[in-house]
């Protein structure tokens, strides 16, 4: 029997950097929405019983990704084995559609999918709270994918709380094919003189959060060509927001008509960019 699970991308709609922690990470407040139901931005992880654990990576964005023990899917699986106190042999196949290094949480989503899939396949009975703790060990963005929907993230981003659904405006996601490393962007906050803001006032539940990403200046400093994408989106009437630490931008539009016209225009002008309407 083949077990299979979807691993969707996410969109940060609000990302405030509140401080620097002693462990080198940053204190965040963020609101993210998991982009469920967007097939072109959903990886698929499947697993079959096998004599030993293995991973192959396929799919349009899978090229060049390491399928070794450094891969978050295998690291997640090893945590399940640690919890089960036995090997969990399986032939895993990860079909990648989410671009890598794009700020859409592809690797984190794959890790969350692995935790869910292994728990189901081997009937481990691991509870949500336990899985959330394992997810946090794998990366700051992994726990939000276990919750799904719209999520508030605190601390490193890994302390997650479900929010009431907040509808998304008509959005274009644009991936310019640039790669931006997350640690370098956080380090560059100092280079651009980023000043930590005062504590934020809390938003009433269900309210659309401000369209804000405090990593934008640092990401532009690390990768100046990102500015060209932002400007092109602005020229089409969109309001761009950097996805995580980049390199994707999300632009929101007043209507789906404006969004779709902008998408057609940008595809014609920039054939090398990948563009999705969500
Ligand atoms: O947690 P994760 O492995 O995804 O983080 C990747 C890198 O991003 C960290 O090594 C750190 O440099 C930076 N980061 C940070 N503060 C956070 C989350 C990530 O400085 N809250």
Short mmCIF file of C-alpha atoms and ligand atoms in Angstrom, two decimals:
data_model
loop_
_atom_site.label_atom_id
_atom_site.label_comp_id
_atom_site.label_asym_id
_atom_site.label_seq_id
_atom_site.Cartn_x
_atom_site.Cartn_y
_atom_site.Cartn_z
CA UNK A 1 0.00 0.00 0.00
CA UNK A 2 1.26 3.48 -0.89
CA UNK A 3 0.72 6.24 1.65
CA UNK A 4 0.69 9.78 0.30
CA UNK A 5 0.32 13.31 1.65
CA UNK A 6 0.37 16.83 0.17
CA UNK A 7 2.87 19.43 1.43
CA UNK A 8 1.58 22.90 0.52
CA UNK A 9 3.52 26.20 0.45
CA UNK A 10 2.89 29.08 2.87
CA UNK A 11 2.60 32.81 2.60
CA UNK A 12 3.84 35.14 5.36
CA UNK A 13 1.36 37.99 5.47
CA UNK A 14 2.97 39.75 8.41
CA UNK A 15 6.50 39.29 9.68
CA UNK A 16 7.83 41.53 12.44
CA UNK A 17 11.38 41.08 13.77
CA UNK A 18 11.20 42.12 17.42
CA UNK A 19 14.68 41.38 18.74
CA UNK A 20 17.81 39.28 18.63
CA UNK A 21 18.09 36.33 21.01
CA UNK A 22 21.11 35.01 22.88
CA UNK A 23 21.03 31.84 20.73
CA UNK A 24 21.48 33.92 17.56
CA UNK A 25 17.88 33.49 16.39
CA UNK A 26 15.46 36.38 16.19
CA UNK A 27 12.28 37.00 18.11
CA UNK A 28 9.44 37.13 15.61
CA UNK A 29 5.76 37.78 15.38
CA UNK A 30 4.29 36.45 12.17
CA UNK A 31 1.03 35.59 10.53
CA UNK A 32 1.22 32.91 7.84
CA UNK A 33 -1.40 31.23 5.70
CA UNK A 34 -0.83 27.73 4.37
CA UNK A 35 -1.74 27.73 0.66
CA UNK A 36 -3.92 24.64 0.67
CA UNK A 37 -5.47 23.73 -2.68
CA UNK A 38 -2.80 25.22 -4.98
CA UNK A 39 -1.56 22.09 -6.84
CA UNK A 40 1.33 23.91 -8.58
CA UNK A 41 2.65 24.95 -5.17
CA UNK A 42 2.20 21.64 -3.36
CA UNK A 43 4.86 18.96 -2.94
CA UNK A 44 3.75 15.34 -2.54
CA UNK A 45 5.39 12.88 -0.19
CA UNK A 46 4.60 9.19 -0.64
CA UNK A 47 5.86 6.14 1.20
CA UNK A 48 5.77 2.40 0.63
CA UNK A 49 6.86 -0.36 2.99
CA UNK A 50 10.45 -1.43 2.21
CA UNK A 51 13.36 -3.30 3.75
CA UNK A 52 15.17 -0.10 4.63
CA UNK A 53 14.71 3.68 4.63
CA UNK A 54 15.38 5.48 1.33
CA UNK A 55 14.41 8.78 -0.30
CA UNK A 56 14.18 9.79 -3.94
CA UNK A 57 13.35 13.32 -5.08
CA UNK A 58 11.45 13.98 -8.30
CA UNK A 59 9.31 16.80 -9.69
CA UNK A 60 9.87 20.07 -11.54
CA UNK A 61 11.76 21.79 -8.70
CA UNK A 62 13.56 18.73 -7.34
CA UNK A 63 16.75 19.05 -9.33
CA UNK A 64 19.89 19.58 -7.27
CA UNK A 65 18.25 18.84 -3.91
CA UNK A 66 20.15 16.46 -1.64
CA UNK A 67 18.27 13.25 -0.84
CA UNK A 68 20.69 12.37 1.97
CA UNK A 69 20.43 12.53 5.75
CA UNK A 70 20.60 16.35 5.63
CA UNK A 71 17.20 16.43 3.90
CA UNK A 72 14.46 17.60 6.26
CA UNK A 73 12.24 14.66 5.25
CA UNK A 74 14.81 12.12 6.44
CA UNK A 75 15.62 14.20 9.52
CA UNK A 76 11.89 14.20 10.39
CA UNK A 77 11.74 10.44 9.81
CA UNK A 78 14.71 9.91 12.13
CA UNK A 79 12.86 11.80 14.87
CA UNK A 80 9.91 9.45 14.42
CA UNK A 81 12.26 6.47 14.71
CA UNK A 82 13.70 8.00 17.88
CA UNK A 83 10.19 8.30 19.32
CA UNK A 84 9.14 4.81 18.19
CA UNK A 85 12.47 3.35 19.44
CA UNK A 86 12.70 1.19 16.29
CA UNK A 87 13.53 1.56 12.60
CA UNK A 88 10.67 2.68 10.38
CA UNK A 89 11.79 1.31 7.00
CA UNK A 90 10.08 2.86 3.98
CA UNK A 91 10.76 3.86 0.39
CA UNK A 92 9.98 7.59 0.39
CA UNK A 93 9.39 9.62 -2.75
CA UNK A 94 9.21 13.42 -2.61
CA UNK A 95 7.75 15.12 -5.67
CA UNK A 96 8.86 18.77 -5.54
CA UNK A 97 6.80 21.60 -6.98
CA UNK A 98 7.55 24.37 -4.47
CA UNK A 99 10.68 26.28 -5.52
CA UNK A 100 13.67 26.04 -3.19
CA UNK A 101 15.02 29.15 -1.43
CA UNK A 102 11.90 31.07 -2.31
CA UNK A 103 10.52 31.91 1.13
CA UNK A 104 7.50 29.66 0.60
CA UNK A 105 8.50 27.11 3.24
CA UNK A 106 8.88 24.15 0.87
CA UNK A 107 11.45 22.21 2.92
CA UNK A 108 9.61 22.93 6.17
CA UNK A 109 6.33 21.75 4.70
CA UNK A 110 7.99 18.53 3.49
CA UNK A 111 9.29 17.92 7.03
CA UNK A 112 5.84 18.43 8.56
CA UNK A 113 4.35 16.09 5.94
CA UNK A 114 6.94 13.43 6.83
CA UNK A 115 6.02 13.62 10.54
CA UNK A 116 2.32 13.20 9.70
CA UNK A 117 2.87 10.49 7.10
CA UNK A 118 5.19 8.32 9.21
CA UNK A 119 2.89 8.64 12.22
CA UNK A 120 -0.03 7.43 10.09
CA UNK A 121 1.82 4.73 8.14
CA UNK A 122 3.27 3.02 11.21
CA UNK A 123 0.30 3.77 13.46
CA UNK A 124 2.62 5.36 16.01
CA UNK A 125 -0.17 7.22 17.79
CA UNK A 126 2.06 10.26 18.43
CA UNK A 127 -0.02 13.16 19.67
CA UNK A 128 -0.24 16.63 18.16
CA UNK A 129 1.68 18.31 21.01
CA UNK A 130 4.55 15.84 20.62
CA UNK A 131 4.64 16.27 16.84
CA UNK A 132 4.70 20.07 17.26
CA UNK A 133 7.75 19.78 19.53
CA UNK A 134 9.55 17.55 17.02
CA UNK A 135 8.62 19.99 14.26
CA UNK A 136 10.20 22.86 16.21
CA UNK A 137 13.44 20.84 16.46
CA UNK A 138 13.52 20.63 12.67
CA UNK A 139 13.06 24.33 11.93
CA UNK A 140 11.22 27.47 12.97
CA UNK A 141 8.71 27.20 10.12
CA UNK A 142 7.86 23.50 10.44
CA UNK A 143 5.20 23.63 13.21
CA UNK A 144 2.92 26.04 11.34
CA UNK A 145 2.44 23.39 8.64
CA UNK A 146 1.15 20.92 11.21
CA UNK A 147 -1.61 23.38 12.10
CA UNK A 148 -2.46 24.51 8.55
CA UNK A 149 -4.85 27.38 7.81
CA UNK A 150 -3.86 30.80 9.13
CA UNK A 151 -1.36 30.69 11.97
CA UNK A 152 0.20 33.13 14.44
CA UNK A 153 3.87 32.36 15.10
CA UNK A 154 5.80 33.70 18.11
CA UNK A 155 9.32 33.31 19.57
CA UNK A 156 11.46 31.96 16.67
CA UNK A 157 8.18 31.53 14.79
CA UNK A 158 7.88 27.95 16.06
CA UNK A 159 5.36 28.66 18.88
CA UNK A 160 2.18 28.49 16.84
CA UNK A 161 -1.45 29.29 17.44
CA UNK A 162 -4.33 28.75 15.02
CA UNK A 163 -6.11 31.94 13.95
CA UNK A 164 -9.58 32.26 12.54
CA UNK A 165 -9.36 32.12 8.72
CA UNK A 166 -8.46 35.50 7.22
CA UNK A 167 -9.41 35.50 3.51
CA UNK A 168 -6.55 36.23 1.11
CA UNK A 169 -6.86 39.12 -1.29
CA UNK A 170 -6.26 38.31 -5.01
CA UNK A 171 -2.54 37.57 -5.05
CA UNK A 172 0.22 36.98 -7.57
CA UNK A 173 3.28 35.09 -6.43
CA UNK A 174 6.41 35.76 -8.45
CA UNK A 175 9.58 33.70 -8.27
CA UNK A 176 12.39 35.43 -10.17
CA UNK A 177 14.70 32.40 -10.03
CA UNK A 178 17.04 34.11 -7.55
CA UNK A 179 18.27 32.21 -4.49
CA UNK A 180 18.51 34.04 -1.17
CA UNK A 181 19.89 32.25 1.90
CA UNK A 182 17.88 32.87 5.08
CA UNK A 183 20.78 33.12 7.61
CA UNK A 184 22.49 35.77 5.46
CA UNK A 185 19.34 37.90 5.41
CA UNK A 186 18.97 37.78 9.19
CA UNK A 187 22.65 38.69 9.56
CA UNK A 188 22.19 41.63 7.19
CA UNK A 189 19.61 43.23 9.52
CA UNK A 190 22.59 44.78 11.31
CA UNK A 191 24.21 45.93 8.06
CA UNK A 192 21.10 47.87 7.07
CA UNK A 193 20.74 49.39 10.56
CA UNK A 194 17.42 47.67 11.25
CA UNK A 195 15.97 49.05 14.51
CA UNK A 196 13.86 46.67 16.57
CA UNK A 197 10.36 48.08 16.99
CA UNK A 198 8.47 48.59 20.24
CA UNK A 199 6.13 45.78 21.29
CA UNK A 200 3.26 45.44 18.84
CA UNK A 201 -0.35 46.07 19.72
CA UNK A 202 -2.42 42.91 19.30
CA UNK A 203 -4.82 42.67 16.39
CA UNK A 204 -8.45 41.64 16.94
CA UNK A 205 -8.87 37.97 15.88
CA UNK A 206 -9.89 37.57 12.25
CA UNK A 207 -8.61 41.02 11.20
CA UNK A 208 -6.36 41.24 8.15
CA UNK A 209 -2.85 41.92 9.48
CA UNK A 210 -0.75 44.76 8.06
CA UNK A 211 1.05 43.71 4.85
CA UNK A 212 4.52 43.92 6.36
CA UNK A 213 7.83 42.08 6.26
CA UNK A 214 10.69 43.46 8.35
CA UNK A 215 13.24 41.34 6.44
CA UNK A 216 12.69 43.29 3.21
CA UNK A 217 15.50 45.85 3.59
CA UNK A 218 18.03 43.20 4.57
CA UNK A 219 17.00 40.89 1.70
CA UNK A 220 17.35 43.75 -0.81
CA UNK A 221 20.77 44.52 0.60
CA UNK A 222 21.86 40.88 0.21
CA UNK A 223 20.28 40.50 -3.23
CA UNK A 224 19.72 43.87 -4.96
CA UNK A 225 18.05 42.35 -8.09
CA UNK A 226 15.03 41.62 -5.88
CA UNK A 227 14.24 45.33 -6.22
CA UNK A 228 13.55 44.94 -9.92
CA UNK A 229 10.80 42.42 -9.18
CA UNK A 230 9.26 44.63 -6.51
CA UNK A 231 9.21 47.62 -8.88
CA UNK A 232 7.67 45.60 -11.72
CA UNK A 233 4.88 44.44 -9.41
CA UNK A 234 4.26 48.00 -8.24
CA UNK A 235 4.06 49.15 -11.86
CA UNK A 236 1.17 46.73 -12.42
CA UNK A 237 -0.79 48.25 -9.51
CA UNK A 238 0.08 45.48 -7.06
CA UNK A 239 1.23 45.91 -3.49
CA UNK A 240 4.33 43.70 -3.17
CA UNK A 241 5.42 41.86 -0.05
CA UNK A 242 8.58 39.78 0.18
CA UNK A 243 7.89 36.13 1.06
CA UNK A 244 9.88 35.29 4.19
CA UNK A 245 13.54 36.05 3.44
CA UNK A 246 12.89 35.86 -0.35
CA UNK A 247 13.25 35.39 -3.19
CA UNK A 248 9.53 35.21 -4.05
CA UNK A 249 7.33 38.28 -3.85
CA UNK A 250 3.59 38.20 -3.24
CA UNK A 251 1.62 41.13 -4.62
CA UNK A 252 -1.97 41.79 -3.65
CA UNK A 253 -4.44 43.45 -5.99
CA UNK A 254 -7.79 45.16 -5.62
CA UNK A 255 -9.58 42.59 -7.80
CA UNK A 256 -8.99 39.28 -9.56
CA UNK A 257 -9.33 41.09 -12.91
CA UNK A 258 -6.43 43.43 -12.06
CA UNK A 259 -4.44 40.50 -10.69
CA UNK A 260 -4.94 38.40 -13.83
CA UNK A 261 -4.10 41.33 -16.15
CA UNK A 262 -0.92 41.93 -14.17
CA UNK A 263 -0.04 38.23 -14.39
CA UNK A 264 -0.41 38.20 -18.19
CA UNK A 265 1.63 41.39 -18.54
CA UNK A 266 4.46 40.16 -16.30
CA UNK A 267 4.59 36.74 -18.01
CA UNK A 268 4.97 38.46 -21.38
CA UNK A 269 7.67 40.86 -20.11
CA UNK A 270 9.61 38.39 -17.95
CA UNK A 271 9.46 34.90 -19.42
CA UNK A 272 12.11 33.76 -16.94
CA UNK A 273 9.93 34.50 -13.89
CA UNK A 274 7.54 31.89 -12.53
CA UNK A 275 4.16 33.37 -11.66
CA UNK A 276 1.21 31.86 -9.81
CA UNK A 277 -2.22 33.32 -9.06
CA UNK A 278 -3.50 32.28 -5.62
O1 LIG B 1 14.81 27.65 12.04
P1 LIG B 1 15.43 27.60 10.69
O2 LIG B 1 16.44 26.48 10.56
O3 LIG B 1 14.45 27.59 9.58
O4 LIG B 1 16.24 28.95 10.53
C1 LIG B 1 17.16 29.16 9.49
C2 LIG B 1 18.06 30.33 9.85
O5 LIG B 1 17.31 31.54 9.84
C3 LIG B 1 18.66 30.25 11.23
O6 LIG B 1 19.85 29.54 11.22
C4 LIG B 1 18.86 31.72 11.58
O7 LIG B 1 20.04 32.20 10.95
C5 LIG B 1 17.71 32.40 10.90
N1 LIG B 1 16.54 32.63 11.79
C6 LIG B 1 16.61 33.60 12.78
N2 LIG B 1 15.52 33.82 13.58
C7 LIG B 1 14.39 33.11 13.42
C8 LIG B 1 14.29 32.13 12.41
C9 LIG B 1 15.40 31.92 11.61
O8 LIG B 1 17.64 34.27 12.94
N3 LIG B 1 13.36 33.35 14.21
#
